[in-house]
PDB file of C-alpha atoms in Angstrom:
ATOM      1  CA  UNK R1052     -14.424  12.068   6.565  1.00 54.00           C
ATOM      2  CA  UNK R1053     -14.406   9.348   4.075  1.00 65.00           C
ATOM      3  CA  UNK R1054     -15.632   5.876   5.374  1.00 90.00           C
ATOM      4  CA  UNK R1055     -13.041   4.088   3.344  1.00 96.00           C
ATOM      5  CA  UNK R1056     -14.131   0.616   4.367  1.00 94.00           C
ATOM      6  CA  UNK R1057     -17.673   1.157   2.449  1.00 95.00           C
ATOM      7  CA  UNK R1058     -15.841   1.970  -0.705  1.00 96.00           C
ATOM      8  CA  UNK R1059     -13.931  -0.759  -0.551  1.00 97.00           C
ATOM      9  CA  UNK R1060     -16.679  -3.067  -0.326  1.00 96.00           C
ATOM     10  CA  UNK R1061     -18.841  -1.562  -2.363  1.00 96.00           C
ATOM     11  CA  UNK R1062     -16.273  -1.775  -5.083  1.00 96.00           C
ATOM     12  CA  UNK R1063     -15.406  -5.528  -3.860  1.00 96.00           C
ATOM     13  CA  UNK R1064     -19.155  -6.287  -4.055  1.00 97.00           C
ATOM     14  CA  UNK R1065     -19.471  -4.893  -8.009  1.00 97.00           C
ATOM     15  CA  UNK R1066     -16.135  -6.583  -9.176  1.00 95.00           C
ATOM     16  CA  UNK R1067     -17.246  -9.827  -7.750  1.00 96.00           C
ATOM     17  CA  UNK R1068     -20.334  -9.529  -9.583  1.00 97.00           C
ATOM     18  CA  UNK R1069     -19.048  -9.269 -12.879  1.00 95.00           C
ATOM     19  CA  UNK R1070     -16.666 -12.622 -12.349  1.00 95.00           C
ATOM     20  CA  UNK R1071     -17.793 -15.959 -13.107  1.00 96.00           C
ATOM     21  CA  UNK R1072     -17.360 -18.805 -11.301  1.00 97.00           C
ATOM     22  CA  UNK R1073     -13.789 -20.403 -12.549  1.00 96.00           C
ATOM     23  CA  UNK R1074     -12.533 -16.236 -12.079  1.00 96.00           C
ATOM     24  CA  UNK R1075     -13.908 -16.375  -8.733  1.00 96.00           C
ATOM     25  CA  UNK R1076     -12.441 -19.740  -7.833  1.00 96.00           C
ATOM     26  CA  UNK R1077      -8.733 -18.364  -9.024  1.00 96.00           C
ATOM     27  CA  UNK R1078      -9.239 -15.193  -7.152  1.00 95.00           C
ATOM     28  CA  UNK R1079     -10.275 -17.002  -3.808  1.00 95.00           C
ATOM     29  CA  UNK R1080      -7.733 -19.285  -4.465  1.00 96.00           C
ATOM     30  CA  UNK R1081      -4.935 -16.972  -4.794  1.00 95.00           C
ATOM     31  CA  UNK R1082      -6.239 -14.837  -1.708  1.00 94.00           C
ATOM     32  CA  UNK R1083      -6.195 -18.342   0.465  1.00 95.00           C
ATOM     33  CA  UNK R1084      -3.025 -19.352  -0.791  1.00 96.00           C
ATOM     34  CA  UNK R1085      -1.357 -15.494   0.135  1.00 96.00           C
ATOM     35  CA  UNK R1086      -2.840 -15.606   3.320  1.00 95.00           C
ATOM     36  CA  UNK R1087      -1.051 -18.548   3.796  1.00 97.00           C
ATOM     37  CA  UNK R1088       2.146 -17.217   3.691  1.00 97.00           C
ATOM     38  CA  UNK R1089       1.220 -15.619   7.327  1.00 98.00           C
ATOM     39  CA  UNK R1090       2.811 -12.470   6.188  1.00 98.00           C
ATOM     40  CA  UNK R1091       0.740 -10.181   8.752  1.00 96.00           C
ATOM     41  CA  UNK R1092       2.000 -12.266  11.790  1.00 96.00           C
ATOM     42  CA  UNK R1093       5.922 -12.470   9.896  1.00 96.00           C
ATOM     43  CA  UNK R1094       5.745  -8.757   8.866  1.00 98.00           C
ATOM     44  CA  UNK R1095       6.994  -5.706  11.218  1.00 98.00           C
ATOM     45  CA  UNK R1096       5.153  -5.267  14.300  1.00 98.00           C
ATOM     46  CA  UNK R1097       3.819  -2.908  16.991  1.00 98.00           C
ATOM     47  CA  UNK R1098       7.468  -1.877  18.724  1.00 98.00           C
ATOM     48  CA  UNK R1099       9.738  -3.100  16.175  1.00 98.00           C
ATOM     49  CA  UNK R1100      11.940  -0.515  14.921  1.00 98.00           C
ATOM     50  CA  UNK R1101      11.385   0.571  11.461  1.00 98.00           C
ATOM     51  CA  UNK R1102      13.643   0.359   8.386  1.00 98.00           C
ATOM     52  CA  UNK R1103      15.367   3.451   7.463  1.00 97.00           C
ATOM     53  CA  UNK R1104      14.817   3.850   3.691  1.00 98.00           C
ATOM     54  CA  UNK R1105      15.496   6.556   1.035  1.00 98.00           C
ATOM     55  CA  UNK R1106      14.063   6.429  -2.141  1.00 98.00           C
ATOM     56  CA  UNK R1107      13.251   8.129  -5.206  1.00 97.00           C
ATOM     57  CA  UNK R1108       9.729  10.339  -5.816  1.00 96.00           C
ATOM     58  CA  UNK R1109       8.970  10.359  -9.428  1.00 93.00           C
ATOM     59  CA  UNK R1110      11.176  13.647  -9.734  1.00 92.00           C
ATOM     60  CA  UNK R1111      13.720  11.744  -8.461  1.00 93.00           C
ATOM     61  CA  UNK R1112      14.309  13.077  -5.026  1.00 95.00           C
ATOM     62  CA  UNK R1113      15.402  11.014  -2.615  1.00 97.00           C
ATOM     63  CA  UNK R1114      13.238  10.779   0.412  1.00 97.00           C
ATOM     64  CA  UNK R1115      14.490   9.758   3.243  1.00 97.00           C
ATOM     65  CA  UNK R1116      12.226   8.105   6.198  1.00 98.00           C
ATOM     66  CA  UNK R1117      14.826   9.873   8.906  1.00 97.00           C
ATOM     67  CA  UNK R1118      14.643  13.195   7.789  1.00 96.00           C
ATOM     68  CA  UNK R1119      10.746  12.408   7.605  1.00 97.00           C
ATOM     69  CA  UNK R1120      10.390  11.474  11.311  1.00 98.00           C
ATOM     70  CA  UNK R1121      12.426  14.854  12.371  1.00 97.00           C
ATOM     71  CA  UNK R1122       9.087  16.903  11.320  1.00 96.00           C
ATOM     72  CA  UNK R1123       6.593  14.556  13.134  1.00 98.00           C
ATOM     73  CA  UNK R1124       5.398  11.198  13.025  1.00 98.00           C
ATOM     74  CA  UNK R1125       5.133   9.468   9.488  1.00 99.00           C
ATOM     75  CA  UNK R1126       1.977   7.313   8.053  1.00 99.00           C
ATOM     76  CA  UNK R1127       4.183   4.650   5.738  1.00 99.00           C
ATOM     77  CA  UNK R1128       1.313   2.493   3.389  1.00 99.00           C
ATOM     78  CA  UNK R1129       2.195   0.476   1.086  1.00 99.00           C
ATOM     79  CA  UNK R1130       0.090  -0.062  -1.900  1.00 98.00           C
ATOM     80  CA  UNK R1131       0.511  -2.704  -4.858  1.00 98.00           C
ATOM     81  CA  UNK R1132       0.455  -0.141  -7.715  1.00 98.00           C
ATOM     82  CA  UNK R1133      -1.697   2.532  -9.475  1.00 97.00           C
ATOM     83  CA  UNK R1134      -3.315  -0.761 -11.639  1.00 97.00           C
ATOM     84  CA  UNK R1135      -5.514  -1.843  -8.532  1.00 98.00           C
ATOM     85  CA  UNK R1136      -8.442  -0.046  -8.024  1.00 97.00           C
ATOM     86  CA  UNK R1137      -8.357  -0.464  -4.172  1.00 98.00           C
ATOM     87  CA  UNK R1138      -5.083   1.374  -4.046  1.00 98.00           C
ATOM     88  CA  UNK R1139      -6.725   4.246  -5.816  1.00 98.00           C
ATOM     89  CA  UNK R1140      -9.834   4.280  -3.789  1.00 98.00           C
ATOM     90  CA  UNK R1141      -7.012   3.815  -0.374  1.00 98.00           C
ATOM     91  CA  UNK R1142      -4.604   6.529  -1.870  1.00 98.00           C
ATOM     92  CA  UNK R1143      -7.669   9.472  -3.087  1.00 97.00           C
ATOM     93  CA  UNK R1144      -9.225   9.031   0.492  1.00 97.00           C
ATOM     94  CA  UNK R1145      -5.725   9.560   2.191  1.00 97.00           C
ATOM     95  CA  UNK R1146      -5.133  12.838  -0.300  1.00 97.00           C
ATOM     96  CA  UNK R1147      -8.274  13.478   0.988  1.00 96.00           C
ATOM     97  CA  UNK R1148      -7.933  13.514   4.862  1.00 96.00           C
ATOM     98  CA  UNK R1149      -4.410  15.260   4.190  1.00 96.00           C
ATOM     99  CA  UNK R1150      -5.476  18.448   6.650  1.00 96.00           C
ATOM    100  CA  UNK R1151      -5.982  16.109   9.452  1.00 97.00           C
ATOM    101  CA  UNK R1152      -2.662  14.568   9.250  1.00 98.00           C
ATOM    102  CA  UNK R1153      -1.218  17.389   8.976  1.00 97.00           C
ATOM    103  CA  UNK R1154      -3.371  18.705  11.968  1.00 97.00           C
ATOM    104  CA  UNK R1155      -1.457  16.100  13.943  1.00 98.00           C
ATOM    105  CA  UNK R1156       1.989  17.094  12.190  1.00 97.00           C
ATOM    106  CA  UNK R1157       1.907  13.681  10.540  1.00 98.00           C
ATOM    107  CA  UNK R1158       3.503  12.539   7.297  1.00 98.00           C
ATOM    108  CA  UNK R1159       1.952  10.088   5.178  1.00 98.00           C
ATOM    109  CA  UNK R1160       4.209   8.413   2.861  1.00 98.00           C
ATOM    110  CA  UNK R1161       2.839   5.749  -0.328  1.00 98.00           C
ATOM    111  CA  UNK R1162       5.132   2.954  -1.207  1.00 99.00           C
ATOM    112  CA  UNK R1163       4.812   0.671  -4.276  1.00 98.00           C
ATOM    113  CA  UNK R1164       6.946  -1.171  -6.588  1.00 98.00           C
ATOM    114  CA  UNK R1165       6.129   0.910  -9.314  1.00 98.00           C
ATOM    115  CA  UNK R1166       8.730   2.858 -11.448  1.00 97.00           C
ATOM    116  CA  UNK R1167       8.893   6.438 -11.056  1.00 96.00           C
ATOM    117  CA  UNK R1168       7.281   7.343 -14.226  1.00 96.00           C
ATOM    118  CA  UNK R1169       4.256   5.007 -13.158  1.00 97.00           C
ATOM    119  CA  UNK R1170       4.171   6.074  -9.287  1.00 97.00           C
ATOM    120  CA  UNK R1171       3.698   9.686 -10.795  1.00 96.00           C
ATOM    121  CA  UNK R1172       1.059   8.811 -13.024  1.00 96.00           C
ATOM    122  CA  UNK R1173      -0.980   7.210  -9.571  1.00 96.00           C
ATOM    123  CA  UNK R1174      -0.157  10.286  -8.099  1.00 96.00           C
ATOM    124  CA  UNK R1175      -1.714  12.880 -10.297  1.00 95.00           C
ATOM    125  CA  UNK R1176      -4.698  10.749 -10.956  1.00 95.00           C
ATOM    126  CA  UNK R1177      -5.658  10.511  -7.907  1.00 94.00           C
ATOM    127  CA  UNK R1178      -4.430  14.274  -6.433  1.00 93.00           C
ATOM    128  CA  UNK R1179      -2.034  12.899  -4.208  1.00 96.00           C
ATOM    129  CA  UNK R1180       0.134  15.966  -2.649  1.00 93.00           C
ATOM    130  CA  UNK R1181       1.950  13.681  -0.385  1.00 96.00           C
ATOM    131  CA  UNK R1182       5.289  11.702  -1.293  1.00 96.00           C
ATOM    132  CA  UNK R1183       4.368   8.343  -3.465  1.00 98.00           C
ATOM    133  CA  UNK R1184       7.637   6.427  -3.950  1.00 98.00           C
ATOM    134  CA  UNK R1185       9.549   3.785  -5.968  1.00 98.00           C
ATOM    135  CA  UNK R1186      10.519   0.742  -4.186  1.00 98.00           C
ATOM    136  CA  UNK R1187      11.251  -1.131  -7.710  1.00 97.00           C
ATOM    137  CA  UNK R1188      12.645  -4.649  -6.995  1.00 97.00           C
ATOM    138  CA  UNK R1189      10.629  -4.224  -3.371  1.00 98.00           C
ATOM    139  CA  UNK R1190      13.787  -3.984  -0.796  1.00 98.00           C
ATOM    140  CA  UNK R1191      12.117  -1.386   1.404  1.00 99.00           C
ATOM    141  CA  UNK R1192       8.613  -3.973   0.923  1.00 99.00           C
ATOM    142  CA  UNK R1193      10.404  -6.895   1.992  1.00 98.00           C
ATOM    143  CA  UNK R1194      12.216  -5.150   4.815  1.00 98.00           C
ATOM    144  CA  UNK R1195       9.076  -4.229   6.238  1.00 99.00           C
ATOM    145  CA  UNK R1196       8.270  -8.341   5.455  1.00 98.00           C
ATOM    146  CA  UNK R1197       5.292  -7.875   3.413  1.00 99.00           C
ATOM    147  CA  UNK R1198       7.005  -9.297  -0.313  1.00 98.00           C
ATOM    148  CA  UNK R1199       5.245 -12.273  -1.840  1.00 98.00           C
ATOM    149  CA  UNK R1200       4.956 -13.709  -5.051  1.00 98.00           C
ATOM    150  CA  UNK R1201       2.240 -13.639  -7.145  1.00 97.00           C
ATOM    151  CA  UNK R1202       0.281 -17.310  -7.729  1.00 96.00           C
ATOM    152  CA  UNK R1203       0.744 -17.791 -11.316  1.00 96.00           C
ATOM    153  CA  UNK R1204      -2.761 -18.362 -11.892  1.00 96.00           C
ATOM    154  CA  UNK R1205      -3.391 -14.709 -11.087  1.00 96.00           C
ATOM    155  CA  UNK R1206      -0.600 -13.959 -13.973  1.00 96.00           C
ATOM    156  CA  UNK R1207      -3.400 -14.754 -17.070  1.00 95.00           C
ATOM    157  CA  UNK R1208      -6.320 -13.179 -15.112  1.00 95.00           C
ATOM    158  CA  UNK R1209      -4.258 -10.179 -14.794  1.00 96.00           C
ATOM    159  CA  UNK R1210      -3.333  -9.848 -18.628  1.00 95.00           C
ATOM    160  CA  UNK R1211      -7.173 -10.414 -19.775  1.00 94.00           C
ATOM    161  CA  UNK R1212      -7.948  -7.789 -17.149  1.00 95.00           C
ATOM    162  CA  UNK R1213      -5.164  -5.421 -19.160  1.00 96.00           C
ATOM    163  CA  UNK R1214      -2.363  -5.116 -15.707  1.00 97.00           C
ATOM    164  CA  UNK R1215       0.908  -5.203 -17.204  1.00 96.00           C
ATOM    165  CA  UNK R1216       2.389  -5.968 -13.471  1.00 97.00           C
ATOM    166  CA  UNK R1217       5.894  -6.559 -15.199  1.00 97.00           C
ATOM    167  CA  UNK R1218       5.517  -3.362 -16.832  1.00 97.00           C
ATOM    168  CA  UNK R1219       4.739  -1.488 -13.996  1.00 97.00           C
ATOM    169  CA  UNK R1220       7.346  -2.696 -11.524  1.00 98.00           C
ATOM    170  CA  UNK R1221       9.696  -2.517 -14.187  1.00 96.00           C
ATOM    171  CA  UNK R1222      10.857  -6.333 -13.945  1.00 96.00           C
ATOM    172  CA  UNK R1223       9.397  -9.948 -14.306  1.00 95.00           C
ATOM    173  CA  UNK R1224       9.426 -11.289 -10.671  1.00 96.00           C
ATOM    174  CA  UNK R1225       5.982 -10.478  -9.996  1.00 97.00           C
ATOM    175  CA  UNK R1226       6.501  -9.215  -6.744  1.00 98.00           C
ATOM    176  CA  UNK R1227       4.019  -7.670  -4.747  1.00 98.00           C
ATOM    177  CA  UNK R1228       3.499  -6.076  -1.203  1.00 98.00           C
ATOM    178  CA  UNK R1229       0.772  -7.430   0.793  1.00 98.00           C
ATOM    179  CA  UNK R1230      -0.925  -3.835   1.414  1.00 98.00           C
ATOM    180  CA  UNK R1231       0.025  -2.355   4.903  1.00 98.00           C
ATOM    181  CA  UNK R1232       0.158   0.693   6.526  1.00 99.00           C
ATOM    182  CA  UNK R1233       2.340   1.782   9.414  1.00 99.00           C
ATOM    183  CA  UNK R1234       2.198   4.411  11.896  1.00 99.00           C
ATOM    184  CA  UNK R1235       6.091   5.133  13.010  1.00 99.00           C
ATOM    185  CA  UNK R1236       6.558   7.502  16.153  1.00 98.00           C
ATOM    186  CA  UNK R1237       9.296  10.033  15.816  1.00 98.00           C
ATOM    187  CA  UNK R1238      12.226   7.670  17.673  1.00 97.00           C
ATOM    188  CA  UNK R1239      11.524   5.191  14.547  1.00 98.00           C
ATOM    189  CA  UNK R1240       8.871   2.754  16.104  1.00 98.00           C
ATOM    190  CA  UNK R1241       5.742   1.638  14.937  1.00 99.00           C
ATOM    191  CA  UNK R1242       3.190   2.192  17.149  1.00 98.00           C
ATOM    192  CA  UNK R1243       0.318   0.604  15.449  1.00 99.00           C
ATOM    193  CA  UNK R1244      -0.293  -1.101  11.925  1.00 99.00           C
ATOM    194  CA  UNK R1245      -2.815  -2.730   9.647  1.00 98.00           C
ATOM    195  CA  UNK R1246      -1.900  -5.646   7.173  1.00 98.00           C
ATOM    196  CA  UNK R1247      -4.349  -7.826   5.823  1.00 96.00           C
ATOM    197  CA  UNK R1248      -3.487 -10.613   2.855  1.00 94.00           C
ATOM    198  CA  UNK R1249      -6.951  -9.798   1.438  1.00 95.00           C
ATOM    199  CA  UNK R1250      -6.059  -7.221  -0.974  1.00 96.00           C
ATOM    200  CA  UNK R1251      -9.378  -5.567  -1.095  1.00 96.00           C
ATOM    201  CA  UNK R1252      -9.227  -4.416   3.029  1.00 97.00           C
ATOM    202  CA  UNK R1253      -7.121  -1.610   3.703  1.00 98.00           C
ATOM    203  CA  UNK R1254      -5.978   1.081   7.248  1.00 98.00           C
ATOM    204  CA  UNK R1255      -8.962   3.349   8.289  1.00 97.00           C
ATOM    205  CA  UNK R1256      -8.542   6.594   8.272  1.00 97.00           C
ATOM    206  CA  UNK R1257      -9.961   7.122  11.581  1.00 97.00           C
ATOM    207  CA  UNK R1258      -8.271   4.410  13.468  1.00 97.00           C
ATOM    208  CA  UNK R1259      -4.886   5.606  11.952  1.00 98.00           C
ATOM    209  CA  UNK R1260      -5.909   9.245  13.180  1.00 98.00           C
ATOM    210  CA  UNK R1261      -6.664   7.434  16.356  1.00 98.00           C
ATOM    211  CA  UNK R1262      -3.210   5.927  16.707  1.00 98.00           C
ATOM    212  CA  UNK R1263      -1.893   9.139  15.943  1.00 98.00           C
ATOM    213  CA  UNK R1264      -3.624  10.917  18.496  1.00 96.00           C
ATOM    214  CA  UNK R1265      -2.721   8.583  21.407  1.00 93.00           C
ATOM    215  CA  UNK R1266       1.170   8.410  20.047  1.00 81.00           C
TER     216      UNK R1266
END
């Protein structure tokens, strides 16, 4: 099994080394000033009931988080968008560890604000068989209470670093889900989560298997 958390960091680790100091500041800076928005304590928690949803996959199916629970539990993680190379490294190990979801009759389900002909492209790159969906404009996001606007400092950084977020998302708002993943039972409740403000941590796949396994 992928040890997700050491790619993470070991990509963290190399991307940090090629900022200078002023990038550094503005990414710290941003990270600070998101994790000041307490969105992991405001966002859906452990027994809440979860949102029903349907949207689109990038054939334009609708897929519905109801008729997702009737065939087992469902993994729901949202990402930020195929730009972010965390997301990628998150999303391939989850394609990935697909037979032991399904091993456990679990459903895992990628959300982003991404249009559909975006969320495809993330999902062949990174030989995703599961459903990755649209949320564009971020209602099913900010039901789950992870939404947050991006600092404008980050809006520069971004366009030097070649992220066209507005492209991407299809609008100019900026918005962005704080990346969290959510284990929902098959009556609709979440029985465990992750969400971190630090975009660069993301769910294990062993403690989600975990969570699985004990229901």
């Amino acid at each position: 099994m992928d040890n997700l958390t050491e790619q993470l960091t070991s990509r963290r680790e190399a991307s940090r080394g090629r900022m200078d100091a002023a990038t550094l500041d503005i990414v710290d800076g941003a990270t600070a000033e998101i994790a000041a928005l307490h969105i992991s304590e405001n966002s859906l928690q452990v027994g809440d009931r979860a949102p029903e949803f349907r949207l689109p996959n990038p054939q334009g199916d609708l897929v519905s988080l109801t008729e997702m629970l009737e065939r087992g539990p469902v993994v729901v993680t949202f990402y930020r968008g195929g730009w972010c190379p965390y997301c990628n490294l998150q999303l391939r190990a989850y394609a990935r560890a697909q037979d032991e979801f399904e091993a456990l009759s679990a459903t895992v389900i990628a959300i982003s604000p991404e249009t559909p002909t975006y969320a495809e492209r993330t999902s062949l790159e990174n030989e995703i068989s599961f459903p990755v969906l649209s949320d564009v404009g971020n209602a099913v996001a900010r039901d789950f209470g992870l939404v947050f606007t991006m600092p404008r400092e980050l809006w520069p950084l971004y366009e030097q670093w070649g992220i066209d977020v507005v492209a991407h998302n299809g609008d100019d708002r900026h918005e962005l889900p704080v990346p969290g993943t959510f284990v929902i039972s098959t009556d609709g409740i979440v029985t465990w989560r992750f969400v971190d403000p630090d975009y660069t941590k993301r769910a294990e796949i062993s403690d989600i298997l975990e969570a699985l396994r004990l229901g």
